[in-house]
């Protein structure tokens, strides 16, 4: 877990930084907070000290080298909220307080999350400074659109905690998948019986969405084709929505040549009703539905395979987990298959096996699907990046 130096500057959005510290600590990171002098008028340093379990700093006190020592201690320097004033000072190399001086002496990765009035943010001088910072490799997490404290509408709200946490994990990872394009399917497809009823399954989309987040953390450009999902959408990832297996099939076929890696994680409905009633089907004593087989998207991708790495999933009885998964890997012409035992469905704990076509098999155990996704992506990186 990482050592994060969190800078906070004077924006009313500073109250959200308290939640950010809590969430970072919950994720296992260590946090030290450095505050701009004016920000103390919004929130006392005691709040940050209590939340982080570390001393929070506004000035040098008795350590004249504090502006060197704090950045040196950190793996990542995050400033959230970063006021427009602090942002511009950092862009111009001005160090007039502990926070901006820390930014000057910092050699590692810097992530800024600006917040402020929409007109201040759009100001050409500020936009030039943002461009300058980006050119220097600073990660800038754009503020969000919405109603601002000043009652105006527009871009200026500090990025949500979920987005910030995701960007922080992104900033902490190496980028071996830079330049790679990853297409992931997620969630459940729905097959309609009539206008209001359908056949589907319990997939939440969490595994596919977690994989999308982790692939992005490691540098890939990610697109997700999602059926119905209940899990929270991954930030900064393009999500294309579909309903039925047929729609998913068509979208996947459209995008397959765009992708370097395709991960078929969706729980695809294997059957659809032969006929869909246009209105609402009336109640009757008996109802027989005739179902027809849907196309196997993964098998079709295997049949048409040219340059992409193809990854499938298999849900199997524990006794024949590896044996059946291997049959699917060979039968569908896959490069990799992730096999999960039936018991893993709906469980918090993750267990599975990742099997490569060359015969390598690795057991995966994790306490949640995000961690499991990271284990998978790391194994894939080892196998596919020279
Ligand atoms: N899959 C697919 N199209 C389908 C059904 C499944 O692309 N119509 C994909 C899933 O996304 C998954 C893999 O195939 O990556 C395995 O799905 P699974 O349901 O375990 O196996 P099936 O091949 O459908 O076989 P069975 O249900 O008989 O085990």
mmCIF file of C-alpha atoms and ligand atoms in Angstrom:
data_model
loop_
_atom_site.group_PDB
_atom_site.id
_atom_site.type_symbol
_atom_site.label_atom_id
_atom_site.label_comp_id
_atom_site.label_asym_id
_atom_site.label_seq_id
_atom_site.Cartn_x
_atom_site.Cartn_y
_atom_site.Cartn_z
ATOM 1 C CA UNK A 1 0.000 0.000 0.000
ATOM 2 C CA UNK A 2 1.149 3.502 -0.721
ATOM 3 C CA UNK A 3 2.254 6.618 1.133
ATOM 4 C CA UNK A 4 0.081 9.479 -0.048
ATOM 5 C CA UNK A 5 0.773 13.130 0.602
ATOM 6 C CA UNK A 6 -2.584 14.898 0.333
ATOM 7 C CA UNK A 7 -2.503 18.636 -0.251
ATOM 8 C CA UNK A 8 -5.687 20.618 0.398
ATOM 9 C CA UNK A 9 -6.200 24.197 -0.619
ATOM 10 C CA UNK A 10 -8.937 26.735 -0.091
ATOM 11 C CA UNK A 11 -12.079 25.681 -1.855
ATOM 12 C CA UNK A 12 -15.383 24.934 -0.186
ATOM 13 C CA UNK A 13 -14.995 21.415 -1.641
ATOM 14 C CA UNK A 14 -12.407 20.836 1.099
ATOM 15 C CA UNK A 15 -15.091 19.099 3.171
ATOM 16 C CA UNK A 16 -14.933 16.257 0.619
ATOM 17 C CA UNK A 17 -11.201 15.827 1.337
ATOM 18 C CA UNK A 18 -12.160 14.500 4.802
ATOM 19 C CA UNK A 19 -14.078 11.637 3.188
ATOM 20 C CA UNK A 20 -11.196 11.104 0.764
ATOM 21 C CA UNK A 21 -8.730 10.649 3.654
ATOM 22 C CA UNK A 22 -11.088 8.137 5.313
ATOM 23 C CA UNK A 23 -11.478 6.123 2.126
ATOM 24 C CA UNK A 24 -7.728 6.115 1.442
ATOM 25 C CA UNK A 25 -7.063 4.835 4.956
ATOM 26 C CA UNK A 26 -9.772 2.176 4.478
ATOM 27 C CA UNK A 27 -8.014 1.043 1.291
ATOM 28 C CA UNK A 28 -4.839 0.529 3.354
ATOM 29 C CA UNK A 29 -2.872 3.626 2.318
ATOM 30 C CA UNK A 30 -0.942 5.892 4.682
ATOM 31 C CA UNK A 31 -1.878 9.565 4.409
ATOM 32 C CA UNK A 32 -0.214 12.801 5.516
ATOM 33 C CA UNK A 33 -2.024 16.081 4.912
ATOM 34 C CA UNK A 34 -0.446 19.402 3.987
ATOM 35 C CA UNK A 35 -2.757 22.438 3.997
ATOM 36 C CA UNK A 36 -2.548 25.837 2.339
ATOM 37 C CA UNK A 37 -2.670 28.591 4.997
ATOM 38 C CA UNK A 38 -6.065 29.937 3.898
ATOM 39 C CA UNK A 39 -7.649 26.456 3.855
ATOM 40 C CA UNK A 40 -7.468 26.339 7.647
ATOM 41 C CA UNK A 41 -10.283 28.890 7.704
ATOM 42 C CA UNK A 42 -12.538 26.188 6.224
ATOM 43 C CA UNK A 43 -11.403 23.152 8.245
ATOM 44 C CA UNK A 44 -9.121 22.768 11.231
ATOM 45 C CA UNK A 45 -5.977 20.678 10.861
ATOM 46 C CA UNK A 46 -7.190 18.655 13.842
ATOM 47 C CA UNK A 47 -9.871 17.073 11.604
ATOM 48 C CA UNK A 48 -7.238 15.838 9.160
ATOM 49 C CA UNK A 49 -4.989 14.675 12.011
ATOM 50 C CA UNK A 50 -7.815 12.632 13.523
ATOM 51 C CA UNK A 51 -8.813 11.118 10.160
ATOM 52 C CA UNK A 52 -5.295 10.325 8.924
ATOM 53 C CA UNK A 53 -3.757 9.340 12.270
ATOM 54 C CA UNK A 54 -0.781 11.529 11.293
ATOM 55 C CA UNK A 55 0.238 15.110 11.958
ATOM 56 C CA UNK A 56 -1.205 17.595 9.424
ATOM 57 C CA UNK A 57 0.976 20.520 8.326
ATOM 58 C CA UNK A 58 0.289 24.167 7.482
ATOM 59 C CA UNK A 59 3.762 25.591 8.013
ATOM 60 C CA UNK A 60 7.324 24.484 8.707
ATOM 61 C CA UNK A 61 7.131 24.724 12.507
ATOM 62 C CA UNK A 62 10.479 23.333 13.755
ATOM 63 C CA UNK A 63 11.533 21.407 10.605
ATOM 64 C CA UNK A 64 13.124 23.786 8.082
ATOM 65 C CA UNK A 65 13.357 20.921 5.561
ATOM 66 C CA UNK A 66 9.702 19.914 5.778
ATOM 67 C CA UNK A 67 9.030 20.952 2.134
ATOM 68 C CA UNK A 68 11.713 18.440 1.073
ATOM 69 C CA UNK A 69 10.960 15.705 3.588
ATOM 70 C CA UNK A 70 7.202 15.421 2.981
ATOM 71 C CA UNK A 71 7.418 14.856 -0.804
ATOM 72 C CA UNK A 72 10.420 12.578 -0.291
ATOM 73 C CA UNK A 73 8.349 10.431 2.095
ATOM 74 C CA UNK A 74 5.469 10.094 -0.393
ATOM 75 C CA UNK A 75 4.808 7.675 -3.267
ATOM 76 C CA UNK A 76 2.233 10.066 -4.692
ATOM 77 C CA UNK A 77 1.365 13.720 -4.150
ATOM 78 C CA UNK A 78 -2.353 14.474 -4.571
ATOM 79 C CA UNK A 79 -3.851 17.957 -4.251
ATOM 80 C CA UNK A 80 -7.632 17.729 -3.834
ATOM 81 C CA UNK A 81 -9.262 20.157 -3.810
ATOM 82 C CA UNK A 82 -6.718 22.189 -5.733
ATOM 83 C CA UNK A 83 -7.878 25.811 -5.852
ATOM 84 C CA UNK A 84 -7.424 27.680 -9.134
ATOM 85 C CA UNK A 85 -4.881 29.877 -7.371
ATOM 86 C CA UNK A 86 -2.772 26.917 -6.162
ATOM 87 C CA UNK A 87 -3.033 25.268 -9.595
ATOM 88 C CA UNK A 88 -1.721 28.365 -11.347
ATOM 89 C CA UNK A 89 1.061 28.859 -8.828
ATOM 90 C CA UNK A 90 2.253 25.270 -9.354
ATOM 91 C CA UNK A 91 2.119 25.725 -13.144
ATOM 92 C CA UNK A 92 4.307 28.819 -12.855
ATOM 93 C CA UNK A 93 6.743 27.366 -10.326
ATOM 94 C CA UNK A 94 5.762 29.643 -7.476
ATOM 95 C CA UNK A 95 6.442 28.409 -3.954
ATOM 96 C CA UNK A 96 4.974 30.874 -1.443
ATOM 97 C CA UNK A 97 3.708 28.510 1.248
ATOM 98 C CA UNK A 98 4.414 24.963 2.496
ATOM 99 C CA UNK A 99 1.971 23.339 0.061
ATOM 100 C CA UNK A 100 3.239 25.031 -3.109
ATOM 101 C CA UNK A 101 6.866 24.625 -1.992
ATOM 102 C CA UNK A 102 6.268 20.880 -1.514
ATOM 103 C CA UNK A 103 4.962 20.791 -5.125
ATOM 104 C CA UNK A 104 8.170 22.517 -6.284
ATOM 105 C CA UNK A 105 10.507 20.031 -4.605
ATOM 106 C CA UNK A 106 8.396 16.967 -5.478
ATOM 107 C CA UNK A 107 10.053 14.686 -8.049
ATOM 108 C CA UNK A 108 7.438 11.904 -8.292
ATOM 109 C CA UNK A 109 3.903 11.760 -9.636
ATOM 110 C CA UNK A 110 1.585 14.690 -9.013
ATOM 111 C CA UNK A 111 -2.214 14.507 -9.271
ATOM 112 C CA UNK A 112 -4.292 17.675 -9.150
ATOM 113 C CA UNK A 113 -8.075 17.770 -8.749
ATOM 114 C CA UNK A 114 -9.166 21.378 -9.280
ATOM 115 C CA UNK A 115 -12.397 22.856 -7.955
ATOM 116 C CA UNK A 116 -13.723 26.369 -8.359
ATOM 117 C CA UNK A 117 -16.143 28.704 -10.062
ATOM 118 C CA UNK A 118 -16.880 27.797 -13.700
ATOM 119 C CA UNK A 119 -15.707 31.178 -15.080
ATOM 120 C CA UNK A 120 -12.478 30.983 -13.090
ATOM 121 C CA UNK A 121 -11.893 27.464 -14.401
ATOM 122 C CA UNK A 122 -12.606 28.457 -18.019
ATOM 123 C CA UNK A 123 -10.387 31.528 -17.813
ATOM 124 C CA UNK A 124 -7.833 31.344 -20.686
ATOM 125 C CA UNK A 125 -4.909 31.963 -18.325
ATOM 126 C CA UNK A 126 -6.018 29.040 -16.174
ATOM 127 C CA UNK A 127 -6.594 26.795 -19.196
ATOM 128 C CA UNK A 128 -3.071 27.617 -20.406
ATOM 129 C CA UNK A 129 -1.710 26.659 -17.005
ATOM 130 C CA UNK A 130 -3.627 23.370 -17.119
ATOM 131 C CA UNK A 131 -2.169 22.615 -20.548
ATOM 132 C CA UNK A 132 1.298 23.406 -19.267
ATOM 133 C CA UNK A 133 0.857 21.075 -16.277
ATOM 134 C CA UNK A 134 -0.411 18.235 -18.468
ATOM 135 C CA UNK A 135 2.553 18.618 -20.805
ATOM 136 C CA UNK A 136 4.790 18.143 -17.777
ATOM 137 C CA UNK A 137 3.093 14.825 -16.934
ATOM 138 C CA UNK A 138 0.896 16.096 -14.124
ATOM 139 C CA UNK A 139 -2.343 14.071 -13.880
ATOM 140 C CA UNK A 140 -5.257 16.475 -13.893
ATOM 141 C CA UNK A 141 -8.624 15.129 -12.784
ATOM 142 C CA UNK A 142 -11.190 17.378 -14.432
ATOM 143 C CA UNK A 143 -13.851 18.944 -12.223
ATOM 144 C CA UNK A 144 -17.427 17.815 -12.846
ATOM 145 C CA UNK A 145 -20.352 19.726 -14.348
ATOM 146 C CA UNK A 146 -23.258 20.671 -12.131
ATOM 147 C CA UNK A 147 -24.680 23.252 -9.758
ATOM 148 C CA UNK A 148 -21.898 25.096 -7.972
ATOM 149 C CA UNK A 149 -21.910 26.579 -4.473
ATOM 150 C CA UNK A 150 -21.923 30.044 -6.094
ATOM 151 C CA UNK A 151 -25.343 29.077 -7.618
ATOM 152 C CA UNK A 152 -23.948 28.986 -11.151
ATOM 153 C CA UNK A 153 -24.178 25.889 -13.353
ATOM 154 C CA UNK A 154 -21.085 24.508 -15.064
ATOM 155 C CA UNK A 155 -17.784 22.715 -14.744
ATOM 156 C CA UNK A 156 -16.202 23.361 -11.380
ATOM 157 C CA UNK A 157 -17.270 20.747 -8.847
ATOM 158 C CA UNK A 158 -14.484 18.662 -7.375
ATOM 159 C CA UNK A 159 -14.434 15.156 -8.932
ATOM 160 C CA UNK A 160 -16.425 12.603 -6.915
ATOM 161 C CA UNK A 161 -14.643 10.606 -4.214
ATOM 162 C CA UNK A 162 -15.075 7.429 -6.301
ATOM 163 C CA UNK A 163 -13.422 9.080 -9.315
ATOM 164 C CA UNK A 164 -10.610 10.481 -7.187
ATOM 165 C CA UNK A 165 -9.933 7.101 -5.582
ATOM 166 C CA UNK A 166 -9.857 5.477 -9.005
ATOM 167 C CA UNK A 167 -7.442 8.103 -10.362
ATOM 168 C CA UNK A 168 -5.195 7.667 -7.311
ATOM 169 C CA UNK A 169 -4.968 3.900 -7.953
ATOM 170 C CA UNK A 170 -4.302 4.717 -11.633
ATOM 171 C CA UNK A 171 -1.478 7.077 -10.693
ATOM 172 C CA UNK A 172 0.134 4.434 -8.461
ATOM 173 C CA UNK A 173 0.367 1.728 -11.154
ATOM 174 C CA UNK A 174 2.986 1.169 -13.890
ATOM 175 C CA UNK A 175 1.626 1.346 -17.455
ATOM 176 C CA UNK A 176 2.731 -1.845 -19.265
ATOM 177 C CA UNK A 177 -0.520 -1.853 -21.290
ATOM 178 C CA UNK A 178 -0.031 1.673 -22.704
ATOM 179 C CA UNK A 179 -1.255 1.677 -26.309
ATOM 180 C CA UNK A 180 -3.278 -1.556 -25.878
ATOM 181 C CA UNK A 181 -7.030 -1.538 -26.552
ATOM 182 C CA UNK A 182 -9.196 -3.755 -24.396
ATOM 183 C CA UNK A 183 -12.815 -4.690 -25.089
ATOM 184 C CA UNK A 184 -14.743 -6.173 -22.156
ATOM 185 C CA UNK A 185 -18.312 -7.474 -21.985
ATOM 186 C CA UNK A 186 -20.106 -7.307 -18.645
ATOM 187 C CA UNK A 187 -23.452 -7.944 -16.965
ATOM 188 C CA UNK A 188 -26.469 -9.971 -18.019
ATOM 189 C CA UNK A 189 -28.285 -9.980 -21.339
ATOM 190 C CA UNK A 190 -32.105 -9.983 -21.361
ATOM 191 C CA UNK A 191 -34.362 -11.917 -23.703
ATOM 192 C CA UNK A 192 -37.876 -10.520 -23.866
ATOM 193 C CA UNK A 193 -40.955 -12.755 -23.709
ATOM 194 C CA UNK A 194 -43.319 -9.801 -24.163
ATOM 195 C CA UNK A 195 -43.110 -6.018 -23.655
ATOM 196 C CA UNK A 196 -42.538 -6.289 -19.878
ATOM 197 C CA UNK A 197 -41.160 -9.768 -19.134
ATOM 198 C CA UNK A 198 -37.806 -11.277 -19.895
ATOM 199 C CA UNK A 199 -35.420 -14.179 -19.260
ATOM 200 C CA UNK A 200 -32.100 -13.182 -17.697
ATOM 201 C CA UNK A 201 -29.698 -14.073 -14.885
ATOM 202 C CA UNK A 202 -28.257 -12.663 -11.663
ATOM 203 C CA UNK A 203 -25.002 -11.198 -12.980
ATOM 204 C CA UNK A 204 -24.291 -7.756 -11.436
ATOM 205 C CA UNK A 205 -21.521 -6.820 -13.862
ATOM 206 C CA UNK A 206 -19.103 -6.307 -10.951
ATOM 207 C CA UNK A 207 -16.380 -8.604 -12.320
ATOM 208 C CA UNK A 208 -16.437 -7.020 -15.807
ATOM 209 C CA UNK A 209 -16.473 -3.486 -14.385
ATOM 210 C CA UNK A 210 -13.631 -4.310 -11.956
ATOM 211 C CA UNK A 211 -11.566 -5.687 -14.830
ATOM 212 C CA UNK A 212 -12.253 -2.506 -16.811
ATOM 213 C CA UNK A 213 -10.968 -0.370 -13.916
ATOM 214 C CA UNK A 214 -7.792 -2.441 -13.505
ATOM 215 C CA UNK A 215 -6.990 -2.620 -17.228
ATOM 216 C CA UNK A 216 -7.211 1.209 -17.256
ATOM 217 C CA UNK A 217 -4.964 1.467 -14.183
ATOM 218 C CA UNK A 218 -2.295 -0.455 -16.135
ATOM 219 C CA UNK A 219 -2.494 1.908 -19.094
ATOM 220 C CA UNK A 220 -4.969 0.279 -21.516
ATOM 221 C CA UNK A 221 -7.707 2.093 -23.412
ATOM 222 C CA UNK A 222 -10.892 0.304 -22.384
ATOM 223 C CA UNK A 223 -14.390 -0.048 -23.844
ATOM 224 C CA UNK A 224 -17.113 -2.013 -22.105
ATOM 225 C CA UNK A 225 -20.162 -3.522 -23.765
ATOM 226 C CA UNK A 226 -22.612 -3.951 -20.906
ATOM 227 C CA UNK A 227 -25.949 -5.672 -20.601
ATOM 228 C CA UNK A 228 -28.024 -5.108 -17.471
ATOM 229 C CA UNK A 229 -25.856 -4.334 -14.436
ATOM 230 C CA UNK A 230 -26.339 -3.292 -10.804
ATOM 231 C CA UNK A 231 -22.664 -2.673 -9.970
ATOM 232 C CA UNK A 232 -21.286 0.872 -9.998
ATOM 233 C CA UNK A 233 -19.931 1.891 -13.419
ATOM 234 C CA UNK A 234 -16.146 2.240 -13.731
ATOM 235 C CA UNK A 235 -15.053 5.875 -14.099
ATOM 236 C CA UNK A 236 -13.307 7.178 -17.256
ATOM 237 C CA UNK A 237 -14.293 4.115 -19.300
ATOM 238 C CA UNK A 238 -16.560 4.154 -22.359
ATOM 239 C CA UNK A 239 -19.632 2.015 -21.678
ATOM 240 C CA UNK A 240 -21.855 0.882 -24.541
ATOM 241 C CA UNK A 241 -25.214 -0.460 -23.411
ATOM 242 C CA UNK A 242 -27.046 -3.400 -24.987
ATOM 243 C CA UNK A 243 -30.080 -5.434 -23.946
ATOM 244 C CA UNK A 244 -30.244 -8.759 -25.749
ATOM 245 C CA UNK A 245 -27.615 -11.326 -26.709
ATOM 246 C CA UNK A 246 -28.220 -10.433 -30.357
ATOM 247 C CA UNK A 247 -27.417 -6.755 -29.670
ATOM 248 C CA UNK A 248 -24.328 -7.770 -27.692
ATOM 249 C CA UNK A 249 -23.246 -10.063 -30.521
ATOM 250 C CA UNK A 250 -23.570 -7.234 -33.075
ATOM 251 C CA UNK A 251 -21.677 -4.687 -30.939
ATOM 252 C CA UNK A 252 -18.885 -7.174 -30.225
ATOM 253 C CA UNK A 253 -18.549 -7.999 -33.925
ATOM 254 C CA UNK A 254 -18.416 -4.258 -34.758
ATOM 255 C CA UNK A 255 -15.601 -3.661 -32.273
ATOM 256 C CA UNK A 256 -13.571 -6.874 -32.405
ATOM 257 C CA UNK A 257 -11.036 -5.509 -34.890
ATOM 258 C CA UNK A 258 -10.526 -2.386 -32.769
ATOM 259 C CA UNK A 259 -9.361 -4.507 -29.825
ATOM 260 C CA UNK A 260 -5.984 -6.031 -28.945
ATOM 261 C CA UNK A 261 -7.508 -7.960 -26.048
ATOM 262 C CA UNK A 262 -11.131 -9.154 -25.765
ATOM 263 C CA UNK A 263 -12.522 -10.305 -22.422
ATOM 264 C CA UNK A 264 -15.916 -12.054 -22.650
ATOM 265 C CA UNK A 265 -17.078 -11.709 -19.077
ATOM 266 C CA UNK A 266 -20.793 -11.148 -19.675
ATOM 267 C CA UNK A 267 -23.275 -13.748 -18.444
ATOM 268 C CA UNK A 268 -24.884 -14.198 -21.815
ATOM 269 C CA UNK A 269 -28.395 -15.689 -21.947
ATOM 270 C CA UNK A 270 -27.944 -18.977 -23.785
ATOM 271 C CA UNK A 271 -31.553 -19.059 -25.057
ATOM 272 C CA UNK A 272 -34.220 -16.627 -26.236
ATOM 273 C CA UNK A 273 -37.955 -17.127 -26.807
ATOM 274 C CA UNK A 274 -38.709 -18.164 -30.362
ATOM 275 C CA UNK A 275 -41.394 -15.469 -30.458
ATOM 276 C CA UNK A 276 -41.667 -12.175 -28.568
ATOM 277 C CA UNK A 277 -45.257 -11.006 -27.986
ATOM 278 C CA UNK A 278 -45.694 -7.375 -28.900
ATOM 279 C CA UNK A 279 -47.993 -6.366 -26.055
ATOM 280 C CA UNK A 280 -48.405 -7.893 -22.606
ATOM 281 C CA UNK A 281 -49.119 -11.605 -22.549
ATOM 282 C CA UNK A 282 -52.447 -12.446 -20.824
ATOM 283 C CA UNK A 283 -52.588 -14.926 -17.949
ATOM 284 C CA UNK A 284 -53.571 -18.483 -18.919
ATOM 285 C CA UNK A 285 -53.687 -21.908 -17.218
ATOM 286 C CA UNK A 286 -50.562 -23.144 -18.939
ATOM 287 C CA UNK A 287 -47.934 -21.429 -20.960
ATOM 288 C CA UNK A 288 -45.261 -23.151 -22.982
ATOM 289 C CA UNK A 289 -42.375 -21.059 -24.148
ATOM 290 C CA UNK A 290 -40.293 -22.372 -26.977
ATOM 291 C CA UNK A 291 -36.680 -21.288 -26.620
ATOM 292 C CA UNK A 292 -34.051 -21.199 -29.312
ATOM 293 C CA UNK A 293 -30.301 -21.134 -28.850
ATOM 294 C CA UNK A 294 -28.499 -17.800 -28.967
ATOM 295 C CA UNK A 295 -25.228 -17.422 -30.844
ATOM 296 C CA UNK A 296 -22.162 -18.236 -28.733
ATOM 297 C CA UNK A 297 -20.338 -14.906 -29.018
ATOM 298 C CA UNK A 298 -17.098 -16.220 -27.545
ATOM 299 C CA UNK A 299 -17.006 -19.239 -29.877
ATOM 300 C CA UNK A 300 -17.610 -16.947 -32.855
ATOM 301 C CA UNK A 301 -14.755 -14.676 -31.740
ATOM 302 C CA UNK A 302 -12.545 -17.781 -31.519
ATOM 303 C CA UNK A 303 -13.569 -18.879 -35.009
ATOM 304 C CA UNK A 304 -12.861 -15.433 -36.536
ATOM 305 C CA UNK A 305 -9.709 -14.811 -34.490
ATOM 306 C CA UNK A 306 -6.900 -12.866 -36.119
ATOM 307 C CA UNK A 307 -4.723 -10.668 -33.946
ATOM 308 C CA UNK A 308 -6.566 -10.226 -30.677
ATOM 309 C CA UNK A 309 -5.888 -12.088 -27.422
ATOM 310 C CA UNK A 310 -9.147 -13.831 -26.523
ATOM 311 C CA UNK A 311 -10.157 -14.413 -22.905
ATOM 312 C CA UNK A 312 -13.256 -16.306 -21.776
ATOM 313 C CA UNK A 313 -14.831 -17.289 -18.473
ATOM 314 C CA UNK A 314 -16.263 -20.615 -17.345
ATOM 315 C CA UNK A 315 -18.512 -21.414 -14.416
ATOM 316 C CA UNK A 316 -18.178 -25.093 -13.548
ATOM 317 C CA UNK A 317 -18.668 -27.713 -10.831
ATOM 318 C CA UNK A 318 -15.616 -27.776 -8.560
ATOM 319 C CA UNK A 319 -14.762 -31.477 -9.220
ATOM 320 C CA UNK A 320 -14.359 -30.860 -12.960
ATOM 321 C CA UNK A 321 -13.381 -27.203 -12.888
ATOM 322 C CA UNK A 322 -10.030 -27.377 -14.643
ATOM 323 C CA UNK A 323 -10.945 -30.246 -16.951
ATOM 324 C CA UNK A 324 -14.147 -28.590 -18.256
ATOM 325 C CA UNK A 325 -12.562 -25.151 -18.506
ATOM 326 C CA UNK A 326 -9.726 -26.589 -20.552
ATOM 327 C CA UNK A 327 -12.238 -28.193 -22.927
ATOM 328 C CA UNK A 328 -13.909 -24.780 -23.396
ATOM 329 C CA UNK A 329 -10.534 -23.096 -23.955
ATOM 330 C CA UNK A 330 -9.647 -25.575 -26.707
ATOM 331 C CA UNK A 331 -13.158 -25.878 -28.155
ATOM 332 C CA UNK A 332 -13.614 -22.103 -28.505
ATOM 333 C CA UNK A 333 -10.033 -21.368 -29.634
ATOM 334 C CA UNK A 334 -9.241 -19.104 -26.642
ATOM 335 C CA UNK A 335 -5.865 -17.881 -25.413
ATOM 336 C CA UNK A 336 -6.900 -17.727 -21.775
ATOM 337 C CA UNK A 337 -9.842 -18.933 -19.704
ATOM 338 C CA UNK A 338 -10.745 -17.987 -16.146
ATOM 339 C CA UNK A 339 -12.528 -20.860 -14.409
ATOM 340 C CA UNK A 340 -14.728 -20.246 -11.382
ATOM 341 C CA UNK A 341 -16.414 -22.894 -9.224
ATOM 342 C CA UNK A 342 -20.215 -22.666 -8.848
ATOM 343 C CA UNK A 343 -19.802 -21.752 -5.137
ATOM 344 C CA UNK A 344 -18.050 -18.508 -6.116
ATOM 345 C CA UNK A 345 -21.359 -17.103 -7.417
ATOM 346 C CA UNK A 346 -22.672 -14.378 -5.139
ATOM 347 C CA UNK A 347 -19.758 -14.851 -2.705
ATOM 348 C CA UNK A 348 -17.650 -11.935 -1.437
ATOM 349 C CA UNK A 349 -14.497 -14.072 -1.484
ATOM 350 C CA UNK A 350 -13.101 -14.782 -4.914
ATOM 351 C CA UNK A 351 -11.524 -18.011 -6.058
ATOM 352 C CA UNK A 352 -10.717 -19.273 -9.506
ATOM 353 C CA UNK A 353 -8.047 -20.587 -11.839
ATOM 354 C CA UNK A 354 -6.538 -18.749 -14.794
ATOM 355 C CA UNK A 355 -5.562 -21.188 -17.547
ATOM 356 C CA UNK A 356 -3.375 -20.320 -20.517
ATOM 357 C CA UNK A 357 -3.501 -22.212 -23.800
ATOM 358 C CA UNK A 358 0.165 -23.135 -23.393
ATOM 359 C CA UNK A 359 -0.830 -25.157 -20.325
ATOM 360 C CA UNK A 360 0.074 -22.803 -17.468
ATOM 361 C CA UNK A 361 -2.531 -22.794 -14.651
ATOM 362 C CA UNK A 362 -2.515 -20.324 -11.739
ATOM 363 C CA UNK A 363 -4.805 -20.433 -8.711
ATOM 364 C CA UNK A 364 -6.330 -17.084 -7.783
ATOM 365 C CA UNK A 365 -7.681 -16.226 -4.343
ATOM 366 C CA UNK A 366 -8.771 -12.745 -3.301
ATOM 367 C CA UNK A 367 -11.044 -11.056 -0.790
ATOM 368 C CA UNK A 368 -13.043 -9.213 -3.470
ATOM 369 C CA UNK A 369 -13.502 -8.998 -7.232
ATOM 370 C CA UNK A 370 -11.393 -5.860 -7.638
ATOM 371 C CA UNK A 371 -8.407 -7.597 -6.055
ATOM 372 C CA UNK A 372 -9.098 -10.691 -8.147
ATOM 373 C CA UNK A 373 -9.170 -8.548 -11.297
ATOM 374 C CA UNK A 374 -5.784 -7.102 -10.445
ATOM 375 C CA UNK A 375 -4.301 -10.589 -9.969
ATOM 376 C CA UNK A 376 -5.694 -11.597 -13.387
ATOM 377 C CA UNK A 377 -4.439 -8.486 -15.176
ATOM 378 C CA UNK A 378 -0.963 -8.923 -13.659
ATOM 379 C CA UNK A 379 -0.810 -12.534 -14.883
ATOM 380 C CA UNK A 380 -1.940 -11.411 -18.347
ATOM 381 C CA UNK A 381 0.664 -8.667 -18.435
ATOM 382 C CA UNK A 382 3.361 -11.245 -17.619
ATOM 383 C CA UNK A 383 2.108 -13.492 -20.413
ATOM 384 C CA UNK A 384 1.482 -10.978 -23.202
ATOM 385 C CA UNK A 385 3.831 -8.027 -22.686
ATOM 386 C CA UNK A 386 7.344 -8.839 -23.878
HETATM 387 N N1 LIG B 1 -20.653 -16.970 -23.807
HETATM 388 C C1 LIG B 1 -20.884 -16.311 -25.003
HETATM 389 N N2 LIG B 1 -22.064 -16.470 -25.673
HETATM 390 C C2 LIG B 1 -23.013 -17.285 -25.188
HETATM 391 C C3 LIG B 1 -22.782 -17.978 -23.974
HETATM 392 C C4 LIG B 1 -21.596 -17.797 -23.301
HETATM 393 O O1 LIG B 1 -20.016 -15.562 -25.457
HETATM 394 N N3 LIG B 1 -24.143 -17.417 -25.849
HETATM 395 C C5 LIG B 1 -19.354 -16.809 -23.123
HETATM 396 C C6 LIG B 1 -19.409 -16.216 -21.719
HETATM 397 O O2 LIG B 1 -19.280 -14.811 -21.737
HETATM 398 C C7 LIG B 1 -18.206 -16.879 -21.050
HETATM 399 C C8 LIG B 1 -18.082 -18.224 -21.747
HETATM 400 O O3 LIG B 1 -18.831 -18.098 -22.956
HETATM 401 O O4 LIG B 1 -17.001 -16.175 -21.308
HETATM 402 C C9 LIG B 1 -18.548 -19.424 -20.980
HETATM 403 O O5 LIG B 1 -19.863 -19.370 -20.642
HETATM 404 P P1 LIG B 1 -20.551 -20.577 -19.829
HETATM 405 O O6 LIG B 1 -21.969 -20.225 -19.629
HETATM 406 O O7 LIG B 1 -19.719 -20.996 -18.644
HETATM 407 O O8 LIG B 1 -20.406 -21.783 -20.796
HETATM 408 P P2 LIG B 1 -21.124 -22.216 -22.084
HETATM 409 O O9 LIG B 1 -20.083 -22.178 -23.129
HETATM 410 O O10 LIG B 1 -22.366 -21.443 -22.316
HETATM 411 O O11 LIG B 1 -21.444 -23.752 -21.763
HETATM 412 P P3 LIG B 1 -22.253 -24.452 -20.580
HETATM 413 O O12 LIG B 1 -23.279 -23.494 -20.102
HETATM 414 O O13 LIG B 1 -22.802 -25.646 -21.229
HETATM 415 O O14 LIG B 1 -21.218 -24.791 -19.549
#
